[in-house]
Amino acid sequence: MPFTTQWPTNRLLSTAARLVEHAWNERLATLGVTHAGVMALDVLQTAGSMTQAQLAHRVRVQAQTMGKTLHRLELHGHVTRSKNVRDRRSHLVSITPEGRRILEAATQLEDELVDHGLLTDEELRRTLADIITTLGGARWKLRVQSDGTVTDAGSADATTAEESREIAEAGAKEDTTSP
């Protein structure tokens, strides 16, 4: 596409992000899950049960957005919600065995999507992490360390480089769905 050589970087990045997300969502539809659902399942598998608000914070979306995602996941048997014994106003969300199976299948689909190497380029990943830090830092108060680890400014909580990607995708998803 010769015309794209004249596009500003932000348009190239935005268009590429949308195309990757659409391609992934098309593949995920065969599993009955969305990109947002996969991110939620991944956090639950990695970090364990948590409240909807905690999960929304980890995925970097609004609680209402996470509520819609969890509703779909619960309908398909991928997560369960149970009363939080520590705080009766909230529920704990947990991944189910079916959710783990879907997450594994989704991870395999993602690997196939990026298998041609372009999306696994480490320099590209570092550049994207820097963009997330620069533009998302004020919004989400994130810092990306040189090893790709993302931390909340002023917090000891850290995420892995893989979670950094998920945070970036969640923020992009929220930006496209926010009024």
Short mmCIF file of C-alpha atoms in Angstrom, two decimals:
data_model
loop_
_atom_site.label_atom_id
_atom_site.label_comp_id
_atom_site.label_asym_id
_atom_site.label_seq_id
_atom_site.Cartn_x
_atom_site.Cartn_y
_atom_site.Cartn_z
CA MET A 1 0.00 0.00 0.00
CA PRO A 2 2.08 2.92 -1.23
CA PHE A 3 -0.33 5.52 0.21
CA THR A 4 0.43 4.35 3.75
CA THR A 5 4.02 5.56 3.43
CA GLN A 6 2.67 9.09 3.69
CA TRP A 7 0.47 8.47 6.72
CA PRO A 8 1.51 9.92 10.08
CA THR A 9 2.84 7.36 12.57
CA ASN A 10 -0.21 7.63 14.82
CA ARG A 11 -2.53 6.67 11.93
CA LEU A 12 -0.30 3.73 11.01
CA LEU A 13 -0.24 2.52 14.62
CA SER A 14 -3.98 2.97 15.12
CA THR A 15 -4.84 1.20 11.88
CA ALA A 16 -2.43 -1.65 12.58
CA ALA A 17 -3.86 -2.09 16.09
CA ARG A 18 -7.43 -2.24 14.79
CA LEU A 19 -6.51 -4.73 12.06
CA VAL A 20 -4.69 -7.02 14.51
CA GLU A 21 -7.60 -6.84 16.94
CA HIS A 22 -10.17 -7.56 14.21
CA ALA A 23 -8.13 -10.51 12.90
CA TRP A 24 -7.80 -11.91 16.41
CA ASN A 25 -11.49 -11.39 17.25
CA GLU A 26 -12.49 -13.19 14.03
CA ARG A 27 -10.45 -16.18 15.14
CA LEU A 28 -11.68 -15.96 18.74
CA ALA A 29 -15.31 -15.96 17.57
CA THR A 30 -14.85 -19.63 16.68
CA LEU A 31 -14.29 -20.22 20.40
CA GLY A 32 -17.22 -18.05 21.51
CA VAL A 33 -15.00 -15.53 23.28
CA THR A 34 -13.81 -11.98 22.59
CA HIS A 35 -10.46 -10.29 22.90
CA ALA A 36 -11.65 -8.62 26.12
CA GLY A 37 -12.77 -11.99 27.47
CA VAL A 38 -9.38 -13.55 26.79
CA MET A 39 -7.64 -10.73 28.66
CA ALA A 40 -9.95 -11.22 31.65
CA LEU A 41 -9.44 -14.99 31.62
CA ASP A 42 -5.68 -14.57 31.42
CA VAL A 43 -5.59 -12.25 34.43
CA LEU A 44 -7.82 -14.61 36.43
CA GLN A 45 -5.68 -17.61 35.57
CA THR A 46 -2.49 -15.74 36.45
CA ALA A 47 -3.61 -13.84 39.55
CA GLY A 48 -6.49 -15.95 40.85
CA SER A 49 -9.97 -14.92 41.93
CA MET A 50 -10.70 -11.24 42.40
CA THR A 51 -13.53 -8.75 42.38
CA GLN A 52 -14.90 -7.24 39.20
CA ALA A 53 -13.39 -3.87 40.15
CA GLN A 54 -9.96 -5.40 40.74
CA LEU A 55 -10.15 -7.27 37.44
CA ALA A 56 -11.22 -4.11 35.58
CA HIS A 57 -8.26 -2.27 37.08
CA ARG A 58 -5.81 -5.01 36.07
CA VAL A 59 -7.16 -5.09 32.50
CA ARG A 60 -7.35 -1.27 32.38
CA VAL A 61 -11.03 -0.89 31.54
CA GLN A 62 -13.99 0.65 33.31
CA ALA A 63 -15.91 -1.56 35.75
CA GLN A 64 -19.06 -1.36 33.57
CA THR A 65 -17.09 -2.58 30.55
CA MET A 66 -15.73 -5.47 32.59
CA GLY A 67 -19.26 -6.25 33.78
CA LYS A 68 -20.43 -6.79 30.20
CA THR A 69 -17.41 -8.97 29.46
CA LEU A 70 -17.95 -11.04 32.60
CA HIS A 71 -21.63 -11.49 31.80
CA ARG A 72 -20.73 -13.08 28.44
CA LEU A 73 -17.99 -15.21 30.03
CA GLU A 74 -20.36 -16.39 32.75
CA LEU A 75 -23.09 -17.29 30.22
CA HIS A 76 -20.60 -19.51 28.39
CA GLY A 77 -19.36 -21.13 31.62
CA HIS A 78 -15.87 -19.59 31.45
CA VAL A 79 -16.08 -17.82 34.82
CA THR A 80 -18.14 -17.98 37.99
CA ARG A 81 -19.10 -15.19 40.33
CA SER A 82 -19.64 -15.86 44.01
CA LYS A 83 -20.39 -13.68 47.01
CA ASN A 84 -17.32 -12.04 48.47
CA VAL A 85 -17.25 -13.06 52.13
CA ARG A 86 -14.99 -10.09 52.94
CA ASP A 87 -17.27 -7.52 51.30
CA ARG A 88 -20.91 -8.39 50.73
CA ARG A 89 -21.23 -5.56 48.19
CA SER A 90 -19.03 -7.39 45.68
CA HIS A 91 -18.56 -10.78 44.06
CA LEU A 92 -15.40 -12.77 43.48
CA VAL A 93 -14.80 -13.78 39.88
CA SER A 94 -13.04 -17.09 39.22
CA ILE A 95 -11.98 -18.86 36.06
CA THR A 96 -13.55 -22.28 35.45
CA PRO A 97 -11.93 -25.35 33.90
CA GLU A 98 -13.82 -24.49 30.69
CA GLY A 99 -12.39 -20.98 30.88
CA ARG A 100 -8.89 -22.43 31.19
CA ARG A 101 -9.52 -24.64 28.15
CA ILE A 102 -10.75 -21.66 26.11
CA LEU A 103 -7.79 -19.55 27.23
CA GLU A 104 -5.39 -22.25 26.10
CA ALA A 105 -7.13 -22.48 22.71
CA ALA A 106 -7.15 -18.66 22.39
CA THR A 107 -3.43 -18.53 23.15
CA GLN A 108 -2.82 -21.03 20.40
CA LEU A 109 -4.89 -18.91 17.98
CA GLU A 110 -2.90 -15.84 18.95
CA ASP A 111 0.37 -17.66 18.38
CA GLU A 112 -0.83 -18.64 14.90
CA LEU A 113 -1.80 -15.03 14.17
CA VAL A 114 1.66 -13.70 15.00
CA ASP A 115 3.57 -16.74 13.75
CA HIS A 116 4.95 -14.94 10.71
CA GLY A 117 7.28 -13.02 13.02
CA LEU A 118 6.27 -9.42 12.36
CA LEU A 119 4.29 -9.12 15.58
CA THR A 120 6.93 -10.84 17.71
CA ASP A 121 9.77 -8.45 16.80
CA GLU A 122 11.38 -7.38 20.10
CA GLU A 123 12.29 -3.90 18.87
CA LEU A 124 8.66 -3.31 17.87
CA ARG A 125 7.50 -4.61 21.27
CA ARG A 126 9.89 -2.25 23.10
CA THR A 127 8.73 0.68 20.98
CA LEU A 128 5.09 -0.12 21.68
CA ALA A 129 5.83 -0.42 25.41
CA ASP A 130 7.49 3.01 25.28
CA ILE A 131 4.43 4.47 23.56
CA ILE A 132 2.23 2.96 26.25
CA THR A 133 4.43 4.49 28.94
CA THR A 134 4.50 7.90 27.30
CA LEU A 135 0.84 8.22 26.32
CA GLY A 136 -0.76 5.93 28.87
CA GLY A 137 1.36 6.93 31.82
CA ALA A 138 -0.78 9.88 32.77
CA ARG A 139 -4.00 7.95 32.29
CA TRP A 140 -3.02 4.68 33.94
CA LYS A 141 0.09 5.82 35.83
CA LEU A 142 2.27 3.10 34.30
CA ARG A 143 6.02 2.76 33.99
CA VAL A 144 7.66 0.32 31.60
CA GLN A 145 11.03 -0.91 32.84
CA SER A 146 13.87 -1.75 30.44
CA ASP A 147 13.06 -5.47 30.76
CA GLY A 148 9.46 -4.87 29.63
CA THR A 149 7.99 -5.10 33.14
CA VAL A 150 5.17 -2.60 33.72
CA THR A 151 4.55 -1.13 37.16
CA ASP A 152 1.92 1.24 38.49
CA ALA A 153 3.59 4.46 39.53
CA GLY A 154 3.79 4.50 43.30
CA SER A 155 2.83 0.82 43.59
CA ALA A 156 4.81 -2.32 44.22
CA ASP A 157 2.50 -4.29 41.90
CA ALA A 158 4.26 -5.21 38.67
CA THR A 159 3.15 -6.98 35.55
CA THR A 160 5.12 -9.07 33.11
CA ALA A 161 5.98 -8.01 29.57
CA GLU A 162 3.09 -10.23 28.38
CA GLU A 163 0.68 -8.40 30.67
CA SER A 164 2.08 -5.12 29.32
CA ARG A 165 0.76 -6.10 25.91
CA GLU A 166 -2.61 -6.93 27.41
CA ILE A 167 -2.75 -3.61 29.24
CA ALA A 168 -2.01 -1.78 26.00
CA GLU A 169 -4.67 -3.73 24.13
CA ALA A 170 -7.22 -3.16 26.87
CA GLY A 171 -6.56 0.56 26.84
CA ALA A 172 -6.91 0.68 23.06
CA LYS A 173 -10.13 -1.35 23.25
CA GLU A 174 -11.57 0.98 25.91
CA ASP A 175 -10.61 4.07 23.92
CA THR A 176 -12.52 2.79 20.89
CA THR A 177 -15.61 1.91 22.94
CA SER A 178 -15.71 4.98 25.21
CA PRO A 179 -18.12 7.82 24.34
#
